[in-house]
Amino acid sequence: MNYVRFPNLWDLKIPVNRVAFEIFGIEVLWYGIIISIAFVTAVFLGMRNRERFGIKEEQILDIVLLGAPSGIIGARLFYVIFSWDEFGGDILKIINIRTGGLAIYGGLIGAVLSSYIYCKIKKVDFLNLLDLGGPYFLLAQAIGRWGNFTNNEAFGTNTNLPWGMTSEIIKRRIELSGIPGMDPDLPVHPTFLYESLWSFAAFLFLMWYRKKYKVKGELFFLYMILYGAGRFWIEGLRIDSLYIGPFRVSQLLAISFVVVFGVIFIIRRKKYGVVSR
Protein backbone atom coordinates (compact mmCIF):
# COMPACT_ATOMS: atom_id res chain seq x y z
CA MET A 1 0.00 0.00 0.00
CA ASN A 2 1.27 3.44 -0.94
CA TYR A 3 0.78 6.26 1.56
CA VAL A 4 0.52 9.95 0.73
CA ARG A 5 2.04 11.87 3.63
CA PHE A 6 1.58 15.47 4.74
CA PRO A 7 4.70 15.91 6.94
CA ASN A 8 3.83 19.45 8.05
CA LEU A 9 0.21 18.57 8.83
CA TRP A 10 0.66 16.40 11.93
CA ASP A 11 2.42 13.91 9.63
CA LEU A 12 -0.97 12.87 8.27
CA LYS A 13 -0.86 9.67 6.21
CA ILE A 14 -3.53 8.67 3.68
CA PRO A 15 -3.47 5.19 2.11
CA VAL A 16 -3.76 5.55 -1.66
CA ASN A 17 -3.93 2.64 -4.08
CA ARG A 18 -4.34 3.41 -7.79
CA VAL A 19 -6.13 0.06 -8.28
CA ALA A 20 -9.73 -0.07 -7.02
CA PHE A 21 -10.37 -3.75 -7.75
CA GLU A 22 -9.86 -6.45 -10.35
CA ILE A 23 -12.32 -8.15 -12.72
CA PHE A 24 -11.12 -11.39 -14.34
CA GLY A 25 -7.54 -10.34 -13.69
CA ILE A 26 -8.03 -6.86 -15.22
CA GLU A 27 -7.19 -3.96 -12.92
CA VAL A 28 -9.86 -1.29 -12.59
CA LEU A 29 -8.17 1.97 -11.65
CA TRP A 30 -9.52 4.65 -9.35
CA TYR A 31 -8.51 7.22 -11.99
CA GLY A 32 -11.00 5.78 -14.47
CA ILE A 33 -13.72 5.48 -11.84
CA ILE A 34 -13.32 9.08 -10.72
CA ILE A 35 -13.26 10.42 -14.28
CA SER A 36 -16.41 8.40 -15.02
CA ILE A 37 -18.15 9.82 -11.93
CA ALA A 38 -17.21 13.34 -13.03
CA PHE A 39 -18.53 12.71 -16.56
CA VAL A 40 -21.80 11.13 -15.41
CA THR A 41 -22.38 13.93 -12.90
CA ALA A 42 -21.96 16.60 -15.58
CA VAL A 43 -24.29 14.77 -17.99
CA PHE A 44 -26.92 14.20 -15.28
CA LEU A 45 -26.97 17.87 -14.29
CA GLY A 46 -26.99 18.94 -17.92
CA MET A 47 -30.04 16.74 -18.58
CA ARG A 48 -31.86 18.22 -15.60
CA ASN A 49 -31.27 21.83 -16.69
CA ARG A 50 -31.44 21.48 -20.49
CA GLU A 51 -34.94 22.93 -20.93
CA ARG A 52 -34.03 26.45 -19.83
CA PHE A 53 -31.43 26.48 -22.65
CA GLY A 54 -33.76 25.07 -25.28
CA ILE A 55 -31.86 21.79 -25.67
CA LYS A 56 -33.78 18.54 -26.18
CA GLU A 57 -33.04 15.31 -24.32
CA GLU A 58 -32.14 13.38 -27.47
CA GLN A 59 -29.79 16.18 -28.52
CA ILE A 60 -27.93 15.93 -25.20
CA LEU A 61 -27.57 12.18 -25.66
CA ASP A 62 -26.31 12.60 -29.24
CA ILE A 63 -23.80 15.23 -28.19
CA VAL A 64 -22.58 13.06 -25.29
CA LEU A 65 -22.13 10.06 -27.60
CA LEU A 66 -20.09 12.23 -29.99
CA GLY A 67 -18.34 14.41 -27.44
CA ALA A 68 -17.09 11.68 -25.08
CA PRO A 69 -14.91 9.83 -27.62
CA SER A 70 -13.93 13.09 -29.31
CA GLY A 71 -12.82 14.48 -25.96
CA ILE A 72 -10.78 11.38 -25.10
CA ILE A 73 -9.14 11.34 -28.52
CA GLY A 74 -8.42 15.06 -28.33
CA ALA A 75 -7.00 14.78 -24.81
CA ARG A 76 -4.72 11.91 -25.84
CA LEU A 77 -3.58 13.49 -29.12
CA PHE A 78 -2.76 16.75 -27.34
CA TYR A 79 -0.59 14.91 -24.83
CA VAL A 80 1.10 12.67 -27.42
CA ILE A 81 1.90 15.54 -29.80
CA PHE A 82 3.71 17.49 -27.10
CA SER A 83 5.34 14.40 -25.56
CA TRP A 84 6.36 12.64 -28.77
CA ASP A 85 9.78 11.58 -27.47
CA GLU A 86 8.06 9.64 -24.68
CA PHE A 87 6.27 7.37 -27.18
CA GLY A 88 8.82 7.01 -29.96
CA GLY A 89 6.15 6.26 -32.53
CA ASP A 90 4.95 3.16 -30.63
CA ILE A 91 1.26 2.88 -31.58
CA LEU A 92 0.43 0.54 -28.70
CA LYS A 93 1.88 3.00 -26.18
CA ILE A 94 0.05 5.87 -27.84
CA ILE A 95 -3.38 4.25 -27.57
CA ASN A 96 -2.83 2.85 -24.05
CA ILE A 97 -4.45 5.59 -21.98
CA ARG A 98 -4.39 3.40 -18.85
CA THR A 99 -0.83 4.57 -18.27
CA GLY A 100 -2.02 8.19 -18.02
CA GLY A 101 -1.44 11.10 -20.36
CA LEU A 102 -4.71 12.95 -21.02
CA ALA A 103 -4.60 16.74 -21.41
CA ILE A 104 -7.70 18.68 -20.35
CA TYR A 105 -7.33 21.36 -23.01
CA GLY A 106 -7.07 18.72 -25.73
CA GLY A 107 -10.20 17.04 -24.42
CA LEU A 108 -12.06 20.34 -24.32
CA ILE A 109 -11.05 21.22 -27.88
CA GLY A 110 -12.09 17.78 -29.17
CA ALA A 111 -15.46 17.82 -27.42
CA VAL A 112 -16.28 21.40 -28.44
CA LEU A 113 -15.37 20.79 -32.09
CA SER A 114 -17.55 17.68 -32.36
CA SER A 115 -20.41 19.52 -30.64
CA TYR A 116 -20.07 22.46 -33.04
CA ILE A 117 -20.30 20.16 -36.05
CA TYR A 118 -23.36 18.46 -34.57
CA CYS A 119 -25.05 21.79 -33.85
CA LYS A 120 -24.43 23.04 -37.39
CA ILE A 121 -25.93 19.89 -38.90
CA LYS A 122 -28.90 19.62 -36.51
CA LYS A 123 -29.58 23.38 -36.28
CA VAL A 124 -28.98 23.52 -32.51
CA ASP A 125 -28.05 26.84 -30.89
CA PHE A 126 -24.35 26.30 -30.22
CA LEU A 127 -23.95 29.15 -27.72
CA ASN A 128 -26.90 27.92 -25.68
CA LEU A 129 -25.31 24.48 -25.60
CA LEU A 130 -22.00 25.95 -24.42
CA ASP A 131 -23.76 27.97 -21.74
CA LEU A 132 -25.50 24.83 -20.52
CA GLY A 133 -22.24 22.87 -20.39
CA GLY A 134 -19.80 25.52 -19.14
CA PRO A 135 -20.51 25.29 -15.39
CA TYR A 136 -20.67 21.50 -15.49
CA PHE A 137 -17.34 21.29 -17.30
CA LEU A 138 -15.84 23.01 -14.26
CA LEU A 139 -17.57 20.70 -11.82
CA ALA A 140 -16.37 17.65 -13.77
CA GLN A 141 -12.82 19.00 -13.74
CA ALA A 142 -13.02 19.64 -10.00
CA ILE A 143 -14.05 16.02 -9.41
CA GLY A 144 -11.76 14.53 -12.04
CA ARG A 145 -8.58 16.03 -10.60
CA TRP A 146 -8.85 13.63 -7.68
CA GLY A 147 -7.96 10.90 -10.14
CA ASN A 148 -4.52 12.51 -10.26
CA PHE A 149 -4.32 12.13 -6.49
CA THR A 150 -4.86 8.37 -6.70
CA ASN A 151 -2.10 8.21 -9.32
CA ASN A 152 0.26 10.39 -7.27
CA GLU A 153 0.70 12.73 -10.24
CA ALA A 154 0.05 16.34 -11.29
CA PHE A 155 2.05 17.71 -8.36
CA GLY A 156 4.28 20.74 -8.20
CA THR A 157 7.61 21.99 -6.93
CA ASN A 158 8.91 21.60 -3.38
CA THR A 159 7.10 23.51 -0.66
CA ASN A 160 7.17 23.89 3.14
CA LEU A 161 3.50 24.86 3.32
CA PRO A 162 1.39 22.82 5.77
CA TRP A 163 -0.41 20.98 2.96
CA GLY A 164 2.76 19.94 1.14
CA MET A 165 2.55 16.23 0.31
CA THR A 166 4.92 13.39 -0.46
CA SER A 167 4.95 9.62 -1.06
CA GLU A 168 7.32 6.94 -2.26
CA ILE A 169 5.81 7.20 -5.75
CA ILE A 170 6.23 10.98 -5.78
CA LYS A 171 9.83 10.61 -4.65
CA ARG A 172 10.55 8.18 -7.50
CA ARG A 173 8.89 10.45 -10.03
CA ILE A 174 11.04 13.38 -8.88
CA GLU A 175 14.21 11.28 -9.03
CA LEU A 176 13.38 10.10 -12.56
CA SER A 177 12.52 13.63 -13.71
CA GLY A 178 16.03 14.89 -13.03
CA ILE A 179 14.72 18.45 -12.65
CA PRO A 180 17.41 20.70 -11.14
CA GLY A 181 16.58 22.01 -7.68
CA MET A 182 13.91 19.39 -6.93
CA ASP A 183 14.53 17.49 -3.70
CA PRO A 184 12.71 14.12 -3.57
CA ASP A 185 12.90 14.14 0.24
CA LEU A 186 10.87 17.34 0.56
CA PRO A 187 7.08 17.75 0.20
CA VAL A 188 5.58 19.17 -2.99
CA HIS A 189 2.65 21.40 -3.92
CA PRO A 190 -0.57 19.35 -4.38
CA THR A 191 -1.40 21.20 -7.59
CA PHE A 192 -4.18 18.73 -8.39
CA LEU A 193 -5.90 20.01 -5.22
CA TYR A 194 -5.35 23.66 -6.15
CA GLU A 195 -6.99 23.11 -9.52
CA SER A 196 -9.84 21.11 -8.01
CA LEU A 197 -10.64 23.85 -5.50
CA TRP A 198 -10.28 26.61 -8.10
CA SER A 199 -12.59 24.79 -10.53
CA PHE A 200 -15.20 24.15 -7.85
CA ALA A 201 -15.16 27.80 -6.74
CA ALA A 202 -15.53 28.91 -10.37
CA PHE A 203 -18.41 26.43 -10.79
CA LEU A 204 -20.23 27.97 -7.81
CA PHE A 205 -19.67 31.45 -9.24
CA LEU A 206 -21.09 30.46 -12.63
CA MET A 207 -24.13 28.86 -11.02
CA TRP A 208 -24.75 32.14 -9.21
CA TYR A 209 -24.10 34.22 -12.33
CA ARG A 210 -26.39 32.00 -14.41
CA LYS A 211 -29.40 33.43 -12.56
CA LYS A 212 -28.81 36.92 -13.93
CA TYR A 213 -26.81 36.77 -17.15
CA LYS A 214 -28.37 38.23 -20.30
CA VAL A 215 -26.07 37.57 -23.24
CA LYS A 216 -25.78 34.16 -24.85
CA GLY A 217 -22.34 32.64 -24.58
CA GLU A 218 -21.38 34.50 -21.41
CA LEU A 219 -21.33 31.44 -19.17
CA PHE A 220 -18.97 29.59 -21.47
CA PHE A 221 -16.78 32.66 -22.01
CA LEU A 222 -16.51 33.11 -18.25
CA TYR A 223 -15.69 29.43 -17.89
CA MET A 224 -12.76 29.83 -20.27
CA ILE A 225 -11.62 33.03 -18.56
CA LEU A 226 -11.86 31.73 -14.99
CA TYR A 227 -10.38 28.32 -15.68
CA GLY A 228 -7.64 29.85 -17.83
CA ALA A 229 -6.66 32.33 -15.12
CA GLY A 230 -6.38 29.59 -12.50
CA ARG A 231 -4.64 27.15 -14.81
CA PHE A 232 -2.03 29.75 -15.81
CA TRP A 233 -0.99 30.21 -12.18
CA ILE A 234 -1.21 26.55 -11.17
CA GLU A 235 0.64 25.30 -14.26
CA GLY A 236 3.61 27.44 -13.27
CA LEU A 237 4.01 25.30 -10.12
CA ARG A 238 3.88 21.91 -11.85
CA ILE A 239 6.93 19.87 -12.82
CA ASP A 240 5.22 17.72 -15.48
CA SER A 241 4.17 20.42 -17.95
CA LEU A 242 4.16 19.94 -21.73
CA TYR A 243 6.46 22.39 -23.51
CA ILE A 244 6.88 24.21 -26.80
CA GLY A 245 10.50 25.27 -26.62
CA PRO A 246 10.91 27.12 -23.31
CA PHE A 247 7.17 27.74 -22.91
CA ARG A 248 4.58 25.64 -21.10
CA VAL A 249 1.83 24.71 -23.56
CA SER A 250 -1.01 24.94 -21.04
CA GLN A 251 0.14 28.35 -19.85
CA LEU A 252 0.22 29.67 -23.41
CA LEU A 253 -3.26 28.33 -24.08
CA ALA A 254 -4.58 29.53 -20.73
CA ILE A 255 -3.45 33.13 -21.13
CA SER A 256 -4.56 33.14 -24.78
CA PHE A 257 -8.05 31.98 -23.82
CA VAL A 258 -8.25 34.53 -21.00
CA VAL A 259 -7.42 37.36 -23.40
CA VAL A 260 -9.49 36.16 -26.37
CA PHE A 261 -12.62 35.26 -24.44
CA GLY A 262 -12.21 38.32 -22.22
CA VAL A 263 -12.31 40.55 -25.30
CA ILE A 264 -15.28 38.63 -26.74
CA PHE A 265 -17.10 38.90 -23.42
CA ILE A 266 -16.64 42.68 -23.27
CA ILE A 267 -17.59 43.24 -26.91
CA ARG A 268 -20.76 41.16 -26.61
CA ARG A 269 -21.74 42.86 -23.36
CA LYS A 270 -21.48 46.23 -25.05
CA LYS A 271 -23.43 45.06 -28.06
CA TYR A 272 -26.14 42.99 -26.40
CA GLY A 273 -25.96 43.99 -22.75
CA VAL A 274 -29.50 45.40 -22.66
CA VAL A 275 -31.07 42.47 -24.50
CA SER A 276 -32.53 39.63 -22.46
CA ARG A 277 -32.09 36.01 -23.46
Coordinates of C-alpha atoms in Angstrom, one line a residue:
M1 CA 0.0 0.0 0.0
N2 CA 1.3 3.4 -0.9
Y3 CA 0.8 6.3 1.6
V4 CA 0.5 9.9 0.7
R5 CA 2.0 11.9 3.6
F6 CA 1.6 15.5 4.7
P7 CA 4.7 15.9 6.9
N8 CA 3.8 19.4 8.0
L9 CA 0.2 18.6 8.8
W10 CA 0.7 16.4 11.9
D11 CA 2.4 13.9 9.6
L12 CA -1.0 12.9 8.3
K13 CA -0.9 9.7 6.2
I14 CA -3.5 8.7 3.7
P15 CA -3.5 5.2 2.1
V16 CA -3.8 5.5 -1.7
N17 CA -3.9 2.6 -4.1
R18 CA -4.3 3.4 -7.8
V19 CA -6.1 0.1 -8.3
A20 CA -9.7 -0.1 -7.0
F21 CA -10.4 -3.8 -7.7
E22 CA -9.9 -6.4 -10.4
I23 CA -12.3 -8.1 -12.7
F24 CA -11.1 -11.4 -14.3
G25 CA -7.5 -10.3 -13.7
I26 CA -8.0 -6.9 -15.2
E27 CA -7.2 -4.0 -12.9
V28 CA -9.9 -1.3 -12.6
L29 CA -8.2 2.0 -11.7
W30 CA -9.5 4.7 -9.4
Y31 CA -8.5 7.2 -12.0
G32 CA -11.0 5.8 -14.5
I33 CA -13.7 5.5 -11.8
I34 CA -13.3 9.1 -10.7
I35 CA -13.3 10.4 -14.3
S36 CA -16.4 8.4 -15.0
I37 CA -18.1 9.8 -11.9
A38 CA -17.2 13.3 -13.0
F39 CA -18.5 12.7 -16.6
V40 CA -21.8 11.1 -15.4
T41 CA -22.4 13.9 -12.9
A42 CA -22.0 16.6 -15.6
V43 CA -24.3 14.8 -18.0
F44 CA -26.9 14.2 -15.3
L45 CA -27.0 17.9 -14.3
G46 CA -27.0 18.9 -17.9
M47 CA -30.0 16.7 -18.6
R48 CA -31.9 18.2 -15.6
N49 CA -31.3 21.8 -16.7
R50 CA -31.4 21.5 -20.5
E51 CA -34.9 22.9 -20.9
R52 CA -34.0 26.4 -19.8
F53 CA -31.4 26.5 -22.6
G54 CA -33.8 25.1 -25.3
I55 CA -31.9 21.8 -25.7
K56 CA -33.8 18.5 -26.2
E57 CA -33.0 15.3 -24.3
E58 CA -32.1 13.4 -27.5
Q59 CA -29.8 16.2 -28.5
I60 CA -27.9 15.9 -25.2
L61 CA -27.6 12.2 -25.7
D62 CA -26.3 12.6 -29.2
I63 CA -23.8 15.2 -28.2
V64 CA -22.6 13.1 -25.3
L65 CA -22.1 10.1 -27.6
L66 CA -20.1 12.2 -30.0
G67 CA -18.3 14.4 -27.4
A68 CA -17.1 11.7 -25.1
P69 CA -14.9 9.8 -27.6
S70 CA -13.9 13.1 -29.3
G71 CA -12.8 14.5 -26.0
I72 CA -10.8 11.4 -25.1
I73 CA -9.1 11.3 -28.5
G74 CA -8.4 15.1 -28.3
A75 CA -7.0 14.8 -24.8
R76 CA -4.7 11.9 -25.8
L77 CA -3.6 13.5 -29.1
F78 CA -2.8 16.7 -27.3
Y79 CA -0.6 14.9 -24.8
V80 CA 1.1 12.7 -27.4
I81 CA 1.9 15.5 -29.8
F82 CA 3.7 17.5 -27.1
S83 CA 5.3 14.4 -25.6
W84 CA 6.4 12.6 -28.8
D85 CA 9.8 11.6 -27.5
E86 CA 8.1 9.6 -24.7
F87 CA 6.3 7.4 -27.2
G88 CA 8.8 7.0 -30.0
G89 CA 6.1 6.3 -32.5
D90 CA 5.0 3.2 -30.6
I91 CA 1.3 2.9 -31.6
L92 CA 0.4 0.5 -28.7
K93 CA 1.9 3.0 -26.2
I94 CA 0.1 5.9 -27.8
I95 CA -3.4 4.3 -27.6
N96 CA -2.8 2.9 -24.1
I97 CA -4.4 5.6 -22.0
R98 CA -4.4 3.4 -18.8
T99 CA -0.8 4.6 -18.3
G100 CA -2.0 8.2 -18.0
G101 CA -1.4 11.1 -20.4
L102 CA -4.7 12.9 -21.0
A103 CA -4.6 16.7 -21.4
I104 CA -7.7 18.7 -20.3
Y105 CA -7.3 21.4 -23.0
G106 CA -7.1 18.7 -25.7
G107 CA -10.2 17.0 -24.4
L108 CA -12.1 20.3 -24.3
I109 CA -11.1 21.2 -27.9
G110 CA -12.1 17.8 -29.2
A111 CA -15.5 17.8 -27.4
V112 CA -16.3 21.4 -28.4
L113 CA -15.4 20.8 -32.1
S114 CA -17.5 17.7 -32.4
S115 CA -20.4 19.5 -30.6
Y116 CA -20.1 22.5 -33.0
I117 CA -20.3 20.2 -36.0
Y118 CA -23.4 18.5 -34.6
C119 CA -25.0 21.8 -33.8
K120 CA -24.4 23.0 -37.4
I121 CA -25.9 19.9 -38.9
K122 CA -28.9 19.6 -36.5
K123 CA -29.6 23.4 -36.3
V124 CA -29.0 23.5 -32.5
D125 CA -28.1 26.8 -30.9
F126 CA -24.3 26.3 -30.2
L127 CA -24.0 29.2 -27.7
N128 CA -26.9 27.9 -25.7
L129 CA -25.3 24.5 -25.6
L130 CA -22.0 25.9 -24.4
D131 CA -23.8 28.0 -21.7
L132 CA -25.5 24.8 -20.5
G133 CA -22.2 22.9 -20.4
G134 CA -19.8 25.5 -19.1
P135 CA -20.5 25.3 -15.4
Y136 CA -20.7 21.5 -15.5
F137 CA -17.3 21.3 -17.3
L138 CA -15.8 23.0 -14.3
L139 CA -17.6 20.7 -11.8
A140 CA -16.4 17.7 -13.8
Q141 CA -12.8 19.0 -13.7
A142 CA -13.0 19.6 -10.0
I143 CA -14.0 16.0 -9.4
G144 CA -11.8 14.5 -12.0
R145 CA -8.6 16.0 -10.6
W146 CA -8.8 13.6 -7.7
G147 CA -8.0 10.9 -10.1
N148 CA -4.5 12.5 -10.3
F149 CA -4.3 12.1 -6.5
T150 CA -4.9 8.4 -6.7
N151 CA -2.1 8.2 -9.3
N152 CA 0.3 10.4 -7.3
E153 CA 0.7 12.7 -10.2
A154 CA 0.1 16.3 -11.3
F155 CA 2.0 17.7 -8.4
G156 CA 4.3 20.7 -8.2
T157 CA 7.6 22.0 -6.9
N158 CA 8.9 21.6 -3.4
T159 CA 7.1 23.5 -0.7
N160 CA 7.2 23.9 3.1
L161 CA 3.5 24.9 3.3
P162 CA 1.4 22.8 5.8
W163 CA -0.4 21.0 3.0
G164 CA 2.8 19.9 1.1
M165 CA 2.6 16.2 0.3
T166 CA 4.9 13.4 -0.5
S167 CA 4.9 9.6 -1.1
E168 CA 7.3 6.9 -2.3
I169 CA 5.8 7.2 -5.7
I170 CA 6.2 11.0 -5.8
K171 CA 9.8 10.6 -4.7
R172 CA 10.5 8.2 -7.5
R173 CA 8.9 10.5 -10.0
I174 CA 11.0 13.4 -8.9
E175 CA 14.2 11.3 -9.0
L176 CA 13.4 10.1 -12.6
S177 CA 12.5 13.6 -13.7
G178 CA 16.0 14.9 -13.0
I179 CA 14.7 18.5 -12.7
P180 CA 17.4 20.7 -11.1
G181 CA 16.6 22.0 -7.7
M182 CA 13.9 19.4 -6.9
D183 CA 14.5 17.5 -3.7
P184 CA 12.7 14.1 -3.6
D185 CA 12.9 14.1 0.2
L186 CA 10.9 17.3 0.6
P187 CA 7.1 17.7 0.2
V188 CA 5.6 19.2 -3.0
H189 CA 2.6 21.4 -3.9
P190 CA -0.6 19.4 -4.4
T191 CA -1.4 21.2 -7.6
F192 CA -4.2 18.7 -8.4
L193 CA -5.9 20.0 -5.2
Y194 CA -5.3 23.7 -6.1
E195 CA -7.0 23.1 -9.5
S196 CA -9.8 21.1 -8.0
L197 CA -10.6 23.8 -5.5
W198 CA -10.3 26.6 -8.1
S199 CA -12.6 24.8 -10.5
F200 CA -15.2 24.2 -7.8
A201 CA -15.2 27.8 -6.7
A202 CA -15.5 28.9 -10.4
F203 CA -18.4 26.4 -10.8
L204 CA -20.2 28.0 -7.8
F205 CA -19.7 31.5 -9.2
L206 CA -21.1 30.5 -12.6
M207 CA -24.1 28.9 -11.0
W208 CA -24.8 32.1 -9.2
Y209 CA -24.1 34.2 -12.3
R210 CA -26.4 32.0 -14.4
K211 CA -29.4 33.4 -12.6
K212 CA -28.8 36.9 -13.9
Y213 CA -26.8 36.8 -17.2
K214 CA -28.4 38.2 -20.3
V215 CA -26.1 37.6 -23.2
K216 CA -25.8 34.2 -24.9
G217 CA -22.3 32.6 -24.6
E218 CA -21.4 34.5 -21.4
L219 CA -21.3 31.4 -19.2
F220 CA -19.0 29.6 -21.5
F221 CA -16.8 32.7 -22.0
L222 CA -16.5 33.1 -18.2
Y223 CA -15.7 29.4 -17.9
M224 CA -12.8 29.8 -20.3
I225 CA -11.6 33.0 -18.6
L226 CA -11.9 31.7 -15.0
Y227 CA -10.4 28.3 -15.7
G228 CA -7.6 29.8 -17.8
A229 CA -6.7 32.3 -15.1
G230 CA -6.4 29.6 -12.5
R231 CA -4.6 27.1 -14.8
F232 CA -2.0 29.7 -15.8
W233 CA -1.0 30.2 -12.2
I234 CA -1.2 26.5 -11.2
E235 CA 0.6 25.3 -14.3
G236 CA 3.6 27.4 -13.3
L237 CA 4.0 25.3 -10.1
R238 CA 3.9 21.9 -11.8
I239 CA 6.9 19.9 -12.8
D240 CA 5.2 17.7 -15.5
S241 CA 4.2 20.4 -18.0
L242 CA 4.2 19.9 -21.7
Y243 CA 6.5 22.4 -23.5
I244 CA 6.9 24.2 -26.8
G245 CA 10.5 25.3 -26.6
P246 CA 10.9 27.1 -23.3
F247 CA 7.2 27.7 -22.9
R248 CA 4.6 25.6 -21.1
V249 CA 1.8 24.7 -23.6
S250 CA -1.0 24.9 -21.0
Q251 CA 0.1 28.4 -19.8
L252 CA 0.2 29.7 -23.4
L253 CA -3.3 28.3 -24.1
A254 CA -4.6 29.5 -20.7
I255 CA -3.5 33.1 -21.1
S256 CA -4.6 33.1 -24.8
F257 CA -8.0 32.0 -23.8
V258 CA -8.3 34.5 -21.0
V259 CA -7.4 37.4 -23.4
V260 CA -9.5 36.2 -26.4
F261 CA -12.6 35.3 -24.4
G262 CA -12.2 38.3 -22.2
V263 CA -12.3 40.5 -25.3
I264 CA -15.3 38.6 -26.7
F265 CA -17.1 38.9 -23.4
I266 CA -16.6 42.7 -23.3
I267 CA -17.6 43.2 -26.9
R268 CA -20.8 41.2 -26.6
R269 CA -21.7 42.9 -23.4
K270 CA -21.5 46.2 -25.1
K271 CA -23.4 45.1 -28.1
Y272 CA -26.1 43.0 -26.4
G273 CA -26.0 44.0 -22.7
V274 CA -29.5 45.4 -22.7
V275 CA -31.1 42.5 -24.5
S276 CA -32.5 39.6 -22.5
R277 CA -32.1 36.0 -23.5

